Amino acid sequence: MSIEESKKPHTSSAVKNRYNAKVYDTVKALLPKEMVKAFKEKLKAKGMTQAQIIKEAVEKFLAE
């Protein structure tokens, strides 16, 4: 490892986890396996993430 590499800042997982716990919360849904499989396949085909779709749906719902 060079001197330059050792000077790069490293954010520990613990720090990231504390930040995420303070700023974010979790929403969980139990869905039929077939629906989840189709959902994940469509996400992959569109190059999107689960969080992105769920966030957009919640934003749309809240704007009503």
PDB file with one MODEL, atoms N, CA, C and O in Angstrom:
MODEL        1
ATOM      1  N   MET A   1       0.848  -1.177   0.000  1.00  0.00           N
ATOM      2  CA  MET A   1       0.000   0.000   0.000  1.00  0.00           C
ATOM      3  C   MET A   1       0.890   1.235   0.000  1.00  0.00           C
ATOM      4  O   MET A   1       1.845   1.333   0.770  1.00  0.00           O
ATOM      5  N   SER A   2       0.557   2.172  -0.875  1.00  0.00           N
ATOM      6  CA  SER A   2       1.367   3.382  -0.947  1.00  0.00           C
ATOM      7  C   SER A   2       0.929   4.372   0.124  1.00  0.00           C
ATOM      8  O   SER A   2      -0.109   4.190   0.761  1.00  0.00           O
ATOM      9  N   ILE A   3       1.715   5.411   0.318  1.00  0.00           N
ATOM     10  CA  ILE A   3       1.393   6.457   1.306  1.00  0.00           C
ATOM     11  C   ILE A   3       0.096   7.149   0.914  1.00  0.00           C
ATOM     12  O   ILE A   3      -0.718   7.471   1.780  1.00  0.00           O
ATOM     13  N   GLU A   4      -0.106   7.382  -0.378  1.00  0.00           N
ATOM     14  CA  GLU A   4      -1.323   8.056  -0.843  1.00  0.00           C
ATOM     15  C   GLU A   4      -2.563   7.229  -0.503  1.00  0.00           C
ATOM     16  O   GLU A   4      -3.579   7.784  -0.083  1.00  0.00           O
ATOM     17  N   GLU A   5      -2.489   5.921  -0.678  1.00  0.00           N
ATOM     18  CA  GLU A   5      -3.637   5.061  -0.392  1.00  0.00           C
ATOM     19  C   GLU A   5      -3.972   5.064   1.092  1.00  0.00           C
ATOM     20  O   GLU A   5      -5.146   4.998   1.457  1.00  0.00           O
ATOM     21  N   SER A   6      -2.979   5.138   1.939  1.00  0.00           N
ATOM     22  CA  SER A   6      -3.245   5.100   3.373  1.00  0.00           C
ATOM     23  C   SER A   6      -3.849   6.406   3.883  1.00  0.00           C
ATOM     24  O   SER A   6      -4.390   6.437   4.988  1.00  0.00           O
ATOM     25  N   LYS A   7      -3.769   7.487   3.099  1.00  0.00           N
ATOM     26  CA  LYS A   7      -4.331   8.767   3.517  1.00  0.00           C
ATOM     27  C   LYS A   7      -5.797   8.926   3.125  1.00  0.00           C
ATOM     28  O   LYS A   7      -6.439   9.894   3.534  1.00  0.00           O
ATOM     29  N   LYS A   8      -6.340   7.992   2.339  1.00  0.00           N
ATOM     30  CA  LYS A   8      -7.740   8.082   1.936  1.00  0.00           C
ATOM     31  C   LYS A   8      -8.630   7.885   3.162  1.00  0.00           C
ATOM     32  O   LYS A   8      -8.370   7.002   3.978  1.00  0.00           O
ATOM     33  N   PRO A   9      -9.679   8.703   3.298  1.00  0.00           N
ATOM     34  CA  PRO A   9     -10.573   8.521   4.439  1.00  0.00           C
ATOM     35  C   PRO A   9     -11.404   7.245   4.286  1.00  0.00           C
ATOM     36  O   PRO A   9     -11.817   6.890   3.182  1.00  0.00           O
ATOM     37  N   HIS A  10     -11.637   6.582   5.374  1.00  0.00           N
ATOM     38  CA  HIS A  10     -12.440   5.367   5.379  1.00  0.00           C
ATOM     39  C   HIS A  10     -13.576   5.558   6.371  1.00  0.00           C
ATOM     40  O   HIS A  10     -13.346   5.808   7.554  1.00  0.00           O
ATOM     41  N   THR A  11     -14.801   5.439   5.881  1.00  0.00           N
ATOM     42  CA  THR A  11     -15.953   5.515   6.749  1.00  0.00           C
ATOM     43  C   THR A  11     -16.301   4.090   7.154  1.00  0.00           C
ATOM     44  O   THR A  11     -16.567   3.243   6.302  1.00  0.00           O
ATOM     45  N   SER A  12     -16.299   3.834   8.436  1.00  0.00           N
ATOM     46  CA  SER A  12     -16.562   2.480   8.908  1.00  0.00           C
ATOM     47  C   SER A  12     -18.028   2.119   8.710  1.00  0.00           C
ATOM     48  O   SER A  12     -18.897   2.986   8.626  1.00  0.00           O
ATOM     49  N   SER A  13     -18.273   0.837   8.638  1.00  0.00           N
ATOM     50  CA  SER A  13     -19.649   0.349   8.524  1.00  0.00           C
ATOM     51  C   SER A  13     -20.476   0.794   9.716  1.00  0.00           C
ATOM     52  O   SER A  13     -21.660   1.097   9.567  1.00  0.00           O
ATOM     53  N   ALA A  14     -19.871   0.837  10.896  1.00  0.00           N
ATOM     54  CA  ALA A  14     -20.597   1.252  12.097  1.00  0.00           C
ATOM     55  C   ALA A  14     -21.083   2.690  11.962  1.00  0.00           C
ATOM     56  O   ALA A  14     -22.207   3.005  12.353  1.00  0.00           O
ATOM     57  N   VAL A  15     -20.242   3.562  11.411  1.00  0.00           N
ATOM     58  CA  VAL A  15     -20.627   4.960  11.221  1.00  0.00           C
ATOM     59  C   VAL A  15     -21.771   5.045  10.211  1.00  0.00           C
ATOM     60  O   VAL A  15     -22.743   5.766  10.432  1.00  0.00           O
ATOM     61  N   LYS A  16     -21.657   4.314   9.110  1.00  0.00           N
ATOM     62  CA  LYS A  16     -22.718   4.305   8.092  1.00  0.00           C
ATOM     63  C   LYS A  16     -24.014   3.763   8.679  1.00  0.00           C
ATOM     64  O   LYS A  16     -25.089   4.304   8.420  1.00  0.00           O
ATOM     65  N   ASN A  17     -23.917   2.699   9.466  1.00  0.00           N
ATOM     66  CA  ASN A  17     -25.113   2.112  10.070  1.00  0.00           C
ATOM     67  C   ASN A  17     -25.780   3.071  11.045  1.00  0.00           C
ATOM     68  O   ASN A  17     -27.008   3.149  11.085  1.00  0.00           O
ATOM     69  N   ARG A  18     -24.996   3.801  11.833  1.00  0.00           N
ATOM     70  CA  ARG A  18     -25.574   4.790  12.767  1.00  0.00           C
ATOM     71  C   ARG A  18     -26.288   5.896  12.002  1.00  0.00           C
ATOM     72  O   ARG A  18     -27.384   6.310  12.380  1.00  0.00           O
ATOM     73  N   TYR A  19     -25.668   6.373  10.930  1.00  0.00           N
ATOM     74  CA  TYR A  19     -26.284   7.421  10.113  1.00  0.00           C
ATOM     75  C   TYR A  19     -27.600   6.908   9.509  1.00  0.00           C
ATOM     76  O   TYR A  19     -28.630   7.578   9.593  1.00  0.00           O
ATOM     77  N   ASN A  20     -27.556   5.731   8.907  1.00  0.00           N
ATOM     78  CA  ASN A  20     -28.763   5.168   8.296  1.00  0.00           C
ATOM     79  C   ASN A  20     -29.871   4.975   9.315  1.00  0.00           C
ATOM     80  O   ASN A  20     -31.035   5.233   9.007  1.00  0.00           O
ATOM     81  N   ALA A  21     -29.542   4.528  10.521  1.00  0.00           N
ATOM     82  CA  ALA A  21     -30.538   4.326  11.566  1.00  0.00           C
ATOM     83  C   ALA A  21     -31.170   5.649  11.994  1.00  0.00           C
ATOM     84  O   ALA A  21     -32.346   5.696  12.354  1.00  0.00           O
ATOM     85  N   LYS A  22     -30.383   6.718  11.951  1.00  0.00           N
ATOM     86  CA  LYS A  22     -30.874   8.029  12.361  1.00  0.00           C
ATOM     87  C   LYS A  22     -31.749   8.663  11.275  1.00  0.00           C
ATOM     88  O   LYS A  22     -32.715   9.357  11.592  1.00  0.00           O
ATOM     89  N   VAL A  23     -31.426   8.436  10.015  1.00  0.00           N
ATOM     90  CA  VAL A  23     -32.067   9.143   8.908  1.00  0.00           C
ATOM     91  C   VAL A  23     -33.164   8.327   8.214  1.00  0.00           C
ATOM     92  O   VAL A  23     -34.126   8.899   7.702  1.00  0.00           O
ATOM     93  N   TYR A  24     -33.030   7.028   8.194  1.00  0.00           N
ATOM     94  CA  TYR A  24     -33.941   6.184   7.438  1.00  0.00           C
ATOM     95  C   TYR A  24     -34.715   5.230   8.341  1.00  0.00           C
ATOM     96  O   TYR A  24     -34.338   4.980   9.486  1.00  0.00           O
ATOM     97  N   ASP A  25     -35.813   4.704   7.790  1.00  0.00           N
ATOM     98  CA  ASP A  25     -36.580   3.664   8.461  1.00  0.00           C
ATOM     99  C   ASP A  25     -36.860   2.580   7.424  1.00  0.00           C
ATOM    100  O   ASP A  25     -36.602   2.779   6.237  1.00  0.00           O
ATOM    101  N   THR A  26     -37.374   1.458   7.852  1.00  0.00           N
ATOM    102  CA  THR A  26     -37.600   0.322   6.977  1.00  0.00           C
ATOM    103  C   THR A  26     -39.087   0.067   6.810  1.00  0.00           C
ATOM    104  O   THR A  26     -39.863   0.155   7.762  1.00  0.00           O
ATOM    105  N   VAL A  27     -39.468  -0.253   5.575  1.00  0.00           N
ATOM    106  CA  VAL A  27     -40.821  -0.693   5.270  1.00  0.00           C
ATOM    107  C   VAL A  27     -40.692  -2.102   4.714  1.00  0.00           C
ATOM    108  O   VAL A  27     -39.894  -2.350   3.811  1.00  0.00           O
ATOM    109  N   LYS A  28     -41.476  -3.019   5.254  1.00  0.00           N
ATOM    110  CA  LYS A  28     -41.372  -4.409   4.840  1.00  0.00           C
ATOM    111  C   LYS A  28     -42.748  -4.915   4.425  1.00  0.00           C
ATOM    112  O   LYS A  28     -43.751  -4.604   5.068  1.00  0.00           O
ATOM    113  N   ALA A  29     -42.789  -5.688   3.358  1.00  0.00           N
ATOM    114  CA  ALA A  29     -44.047  -6.261   2.891  1.00  0.00           C
ATOM    115  C   ALA A  29     -43.841  -7.732   2.581  1.00  0.00           C
ATOM    116  O   ALA A  29     -42.818  -8.121   2.017  1.00  0.00           O
ATOM    117  N   LEU A  30     -44.799  -8.531   2.946  1.00  0.00           N
ATOM    118  CA  LEU A  30     -44.790  -9.947   2.590  1.00  0.00           C
ATOM    119  C   LEU A  30     -45.674 -10.108   1.362  1.00  0.00           C
ATOM    120  O   LEU A  30     -46.860  -9.781   1.394  1.00  0.00           O
ATOM    121  N   LEU A  31     -45.093 -10.610   0.289  1.00  0.00           N
ATOM    122  CA  LEU A  31     -45.798 -10.753  -0.973  1.00  0.00           C
ATOM    123  C   LEU A  31     -45.656 -12.184  -1.479  1.00  0.00           C
ATOM    124  O   LEU A  31     -44.714 -12.887  -1.111  1.00  0.00           O
ATOM    125  N   PRO A  32     -46.589 -12.613  -2.319  1.00  0.00           N
ATOM    126  CA  PRO A  32     -46.458 -13.964  -2.885  1.00  0.00           C
ATOM    127  C   PRO A  32     -45.146 -14.105  -3.665  1.00  0.00           C
ATOM    128  O   PRO A  32     -44.705 -13.177  -4.342  1.00  0.00           O
ATOM    129  N   LYS A  33     -44.541 -15.281  -3.552  1.00  0.00           N
ATOM    130  CA  LYS A  33     -43.247 -15.534  -4.194  1.00  0.00           C
ATOM    131  C   LYS A  33     -43.278 -15.252  -5.694  1.00  0.00           C
ATOM    132  O   LYS A  33     -42.319 -14.708  -6.242  1.00  0.00           O
ATOM    133  N   GLU A  34     -44.371 -15.617  -6.356  1.00  0.00           N
ATOM    134  CA  GLU A  34     -44.469 -15.407  -7.795  1.00  0.00           C
ATOM    135  C   GLU A  34     -44.427 -13.914  -8.129  1.00  0.00           C
ATOM    136  O   GLU A  34     -43.818 -13.509  -9.119  1.00  0.00           O
ATOM    137  N   MET A  35     -45.078 -13.102  -7.293  1.00  0.00           N
ATOM    138  CA  MET A  35     -45.102 -11.659  -7.515  1.00  0.00           C
ATOM    139  C   MET A  35     -43.709 -11.065  -7.313  1.00  0.00           C
ATOM    140  O   MET A  35     -43.273 -10.217  -8.092  1.00  0.00           O
ATOM    141  N   VAL A  36     -43.018 -11.508  -6.276  1.00  0.00           N
ATOM    142  CA  VAL A  36     -41.665 -11.008  -6.000  1.00  0.00           C
ATOM    143  C   VAL A  36     -40.716 -11.399  -7.136  1.00  0.00           C
ATOM    144  O   VAL A  36     -39.885 -10.594  -7.556  1.00  0.00           O
ATOM    145  N   LYS A  37     -40.838 -12.610  -7.621  1.00  0.00           N
ATOM    146  CA  LYS A  37     -39.988 -13.060  -8.724  1.00  0.00           C
ATOM    147  C   LYS A  37     -40.215 -12.192  -9.960  1.00  0.00           C
ATOM    148  O   LYS A  37     -39.255 -11.748 -10.590  1.00  0.00           O
ATOM    149  N   ALA A  38     -41.480 -11.948 -10.310  1.00  0.00           N
ATOM    150  CA  ALA A  38     -41.798 -11.113 -11.473  1.00  0.00           C
ATOM    151  C   ALA A  38     -41.311  -9.680 -11.253  1.00  0.00           C
ATOM    152  O   ALA A  38     -40.808  -9.044 -12.180  1.00  0.00           O
ATOM    153  N   PHE A  39     -41.459  -9.177 -10.037  1.00  0.00           N
ATOM    154  CA  PHE A  39     -41.018  -7.822  -9.680  1.00  0.00           C
ATOM    155  C   PHE A  39     -39.513  -7.684  -9.885  1.00  0.00           C
ATOM    156  O   PHE A  39     -39.052  -6.732 -10.515  1.00  0.00           O
ATOM    157  N   LYS A  40     -38.752  -8.635  -9.352  1.00  0.00           N
ATOM    158  CA  LYS A  40     -37.293  -8.585  -9.465  1.00  0.00           C
ATOM    159  C   LYS A  40     -36.831  -8.724 -10.911  1.00  0.00           C
ATOM    160  O   LYS A  40     -35.870  -8.075 -11.324  1.00  0.00           O
ATOM    161  N   GLU A  41     -37.508  -9.561 -11.674  1.00  0.00           N
ATOM    162  CA  GLU A  41     -37.152  -9.719 -13.088  1.00  0.00           C
ATOM    163  C   GLU A  41     -37.380  -8.423 -13.851  1.00  0.00           C
ATOM    164  O   GLU A  41     -36.551  -8.023 -14.667  1.00  0.00           O
ATOM    165  N   LYS A  42     -38.508  -7.764 -13.583  1.00  0.00           N
ATOM    166  CA  LYS A  42     -38.812  -6.510 -14.270  1.00  0.00           C
ATOM    167  C   LYS A  42     -37.842  -5.412 -13.837  1.00  0.00           C
ATOM    168  O   LYS A  42     -37.412  -4.608 -14.664  1.00  0.00           O
ATOM    169  N   LEU A  43     -37.494  -5.371 -12.548  1.00  0.00           N
ATOM    170  CA  LEU A  43     -36.510  -4.403 -12.064  1.00  0.00           C
ATOM    171  C   LEU A  43     -35.183  -4.578 -12.802  1.00  0.00           C
ATOM    172  O   LEU A  43     -34.574  -3.607 -13.252  1.00  0.00           O
ATOM    173  N   LYS A  44     -34.752  -5.820 -12.913  1.00  0.00           N
ATOM    174  CA  LYS A  44     -33.475  -6.108 -13.578  1.00  0.00           C
ATOM    175  C   LYS A  44     -33.532  -5.681 -15.043  1.00  0.00           C
ATOM    176  O   LYS A  44     -32.584  -5.086 -15.555  1.00  0.00           O
ATOM    177  N   ALA A  45     -34.631  -5.982 -15.713  1.00  0.00           N
ATOM    178  CA  ALA A  45     -34.777  -5.634 -17.127  1.00  0.00           C
ATOM    179  C   ALA A  45     -34.761  -4.122 -17.334  1.00  0.00           C
ATOM    180  O   ALA A  45     -34.265  -3.636 -18.351  1.00  0.00           O
ATOM    181  N   LYS A  46     -35.304  -3.381 -16.370  1.00  0.00           N
ATOM    182  CA  LYS A  46     -35.355  -1.922 -16.482  1.00  0.00           C
ATOM    183  C   LYS A  46     -34.153  -1.234 -15.846  1.00  0.00           C
ATOM    184  O   LYS A  46     -33.992  -0.020 -15.973  1.00  0.00           O
ATOM    185  N   GLY A  47     -33.306  -2.007 -15.161  1.00  0.00           N
ATOM    186  CA  GLY A  47     -32.125  -1.431 -14.505  1.00  0.00           C
ATOM    187  C   GLY A  47     -32.492  -0.539 -13.331  1.00  0.00           C
ATOM    188  O   GLY A  47     -31.853   0.488 -13.099  1.00  0.00           O
ATOM    189  N   MET A  48     -33.508  -0.926 -12.601  1.00  0.00           N
ATOM    190  CA  MET A  48     -33.984  -0.136 -11.465  1.00  0.00           C
ATOM    191  C   MET A  48     -33.782  -0.915 -10.164  1.00  0.00           C
ATOM    192  O   MET A  48     -33.518  -2.117 -10.180  1.00  0.00           O
ATOM    193  N   THR A  49     -33.912  -0.205  -9.034  1.00  0.00           N
ATOM    194  CA  THR A  49     -33.777  -0.855  -7.732  1.00  0.00           C
ATOM    195  C   THR A  49     -35.131  -0.944  -7.040  1.00  0.00           C
ATOM    196  O   THR A  49     -36.053  -0.187  -7.344  1.00  0.00           O
ATOM    197  N   GLN A  50     -35.231  -1.880  -6.110  1.00  0.00           N
ATOM    198  CA  GLN A  50     -36.455  -2.021  -5.327  1.00  0.00           C
ATOM    199  C   GLN A  50     -36.761  -0.737  -4.562  1.00  0.00           C
ATOM    200  O   GLN A  50     -37.901  -0.273  -4.540  1.00  0.00           O
ATOM    201  N   ALA A  51     -35.740  -0.173  -3.942  1.00  0.00           N
ATOM    202  CA  ALA A  51     -35.930   1.038  -3.149  1.00  0.00           C
ATOM    203  C   ALA A  51     -36.451   2.183  -4.013  1.00  0.00           C
ATOM    204  O   ALA A  51     -37.308   2.957  -3.584  1.00  0.00           O
ATOM    205  N   GLN A  52     -35.931   2.281  -5.222  1.00  0.00           N
ATOM    206  CA  GLN A  52     -36.348   3.355  -6.138  1.00  0.00           C
ATOM    207  C   GLN A  52     -37.845   3.255  -6.436  1.00  0.00           C
ATOM    208  O   GLN A  52     -38.553   4.259  -6.369  1.00  0.00           O
ATOM    209  N   ILE A  53     -38.326   2.074  -6.760  1.00  0.00           N
ATOM    210  CA  ILE A  53     -39.737   1.871  -7.092  1.00  0.00           C
ATOM    211  C   ILE A  53     -40.619   2.131  -5.874  1.00  0.00           C
ATOM    212  O   ILE A  53     -41.645   2.803  -5.978  1.00  0.00           O
ATOM    213  N   ILE A  54     -40.222   1.599  -4.724  1.00  0.00           N
ATOM    214  CA  ILE A  54     -41.027   1.773  -3.512  1.00  0.00           C
ATOM    215  C   ILE A  54     -41.078   3.239  -3.102  1.00  0.00           C
ATOM    216  O   ILE A  54     -42.137   3.740  -2.724  1.00  0.00           O
ATOM    217  N   LYS A  55     -39.942   3.930  -3.174  1.00  0.00           N
ATOM    218  CA  LYS A  55     -39.904   5.352  -2.829  1.00  0.00           C
ATOM    219  C   LYS A  55     -40.828   6.147  -3.742  1.00  0.00           C
ATOM    220  O   LYS A  55     -41.580   7.000  -3.269  1.00  0.00           O
ATOM    221  N   GLU A  56     -40.780   5.876  -5.049  1.00  0.00           N
ATOM    222  CA  GLU A  56     -41.645   6.579  -5.995  1.00  0.00           C
ATOM    223  C   GLU A  56     -43.122   6.305  -5.704  1.00  0.00           C
ATOM    224  O   GLU A  56     -43.947   7.215  -5.783  1.00  0.00           O
ATOM    225  N   ALA A  57     -43.457   5.063  -5.368  1.00  0.00           N
ATOM    226  CA  ALA A  57     -44.849   4.719  -5.062  1.00  0.00           C
ATOM    227  C   ALA A  57     -45.331   5.436  -3.798  1.00  0.00           C
ATOM    228  O   ALA A  57     -46.458   5.929  -3.754  1.00  0.00           O
ATOM    229  N   VAL A  58     -44.489   5.493  -2.783  1.00  0.00           N
ATOM    230  CA  VAL A  58     -44.864   6.183  -1.538  1.00  0.00           C
ATOM    231  C   VAL A  58     -45.013   7.685  -1.790  1.00  0.00           C
ATOM    232  O   VAL A  58     -45.958   8.302  -1.298  1.00  0.00           O
ATOM    233  N   GLU A  59     -44.089   8.279  -2.554  1.00  0.00           N
ATOM    234  CA  GLU A  59     -44.188   9.694  -2.880  1.00  0.00           C
ATOM    235  C   GLU A  59     -45.481   9.998  -3.624  1.00  0.00           C
ATOM    236  O   GLU A  59     -46.150  10.989  -3.333  1.00  0.00           O
ATOM    237  N   LYS A  60     -45.833   9.149  -4.584  1.00  0.00           N
ATOM    238  CA  LYS A  60     -47.081   9.319  -5.357  1.00  0.00           C
ATOM    239  C   LYS A  60     -48.290   9.217  -4.421  1.00  0.00           C
ATOM    240  O   LYS A  60     -49.214  10.026  -4.505  1.00  0.00           O
ATOM    241  N   PHE A  61     -48.281   8.233  -3.544  1.00  0.00           N
ATOM    242  CA  PHE A  61     -49.377   8.029  -2.589  1.00  0.00           C
ATOM    243  C   PHE A  61     -49.531   9.245  -1.671  1.00  0.00           C
ATOM    244  O   PHE A  61     -50.648   9.703  -1.431  1.00  0.00           O
ATOM    245  N   LEU A  62     -48.421   9.763  -1.162  1.00  0.00           N
ATOM    246  CA  LEU A  62     -48.465  10.904  -0.256  1.00  0.00           C
ATOM    247  C   LEU A  62     -48.908  12.189  -0.953  1.00  0.00           C
ATOM    248  O   LEU A  62     -49.466  13.079  -0.312  1.00  0.00           O
ATOM    249  N   ALA A  63     -48.667  12.289  -2.245  1.00  0.00           N
ATOM    250  CA  ALA A  63     -49.044  13.493  -2.994  1.00  0.00           C
ATOM    251  C   ALA A  63     -50.541  13.552  -3.306  1.00  0.00           C
ATOM    252  O   ALA A  63     -51.049  14.603  -3.696  1.00  0.00           O
ATOM    253  N   GLU A  64     -51.245  12.441  -3.139  1.00  0.00           N
ATOM    254  CA  GLU A  64     -52.686  12.404  -3.435  1.00  0.00           C
ATOM    255  C   GLU A  64     -53.470  13.280  -2.483  1.00  0.00           C
ATOM    256  O   GLU A  64     -54.694  13.366  -2.589  1.00  0.00           O
TER     257      GLU A  64
ENDMDL
END
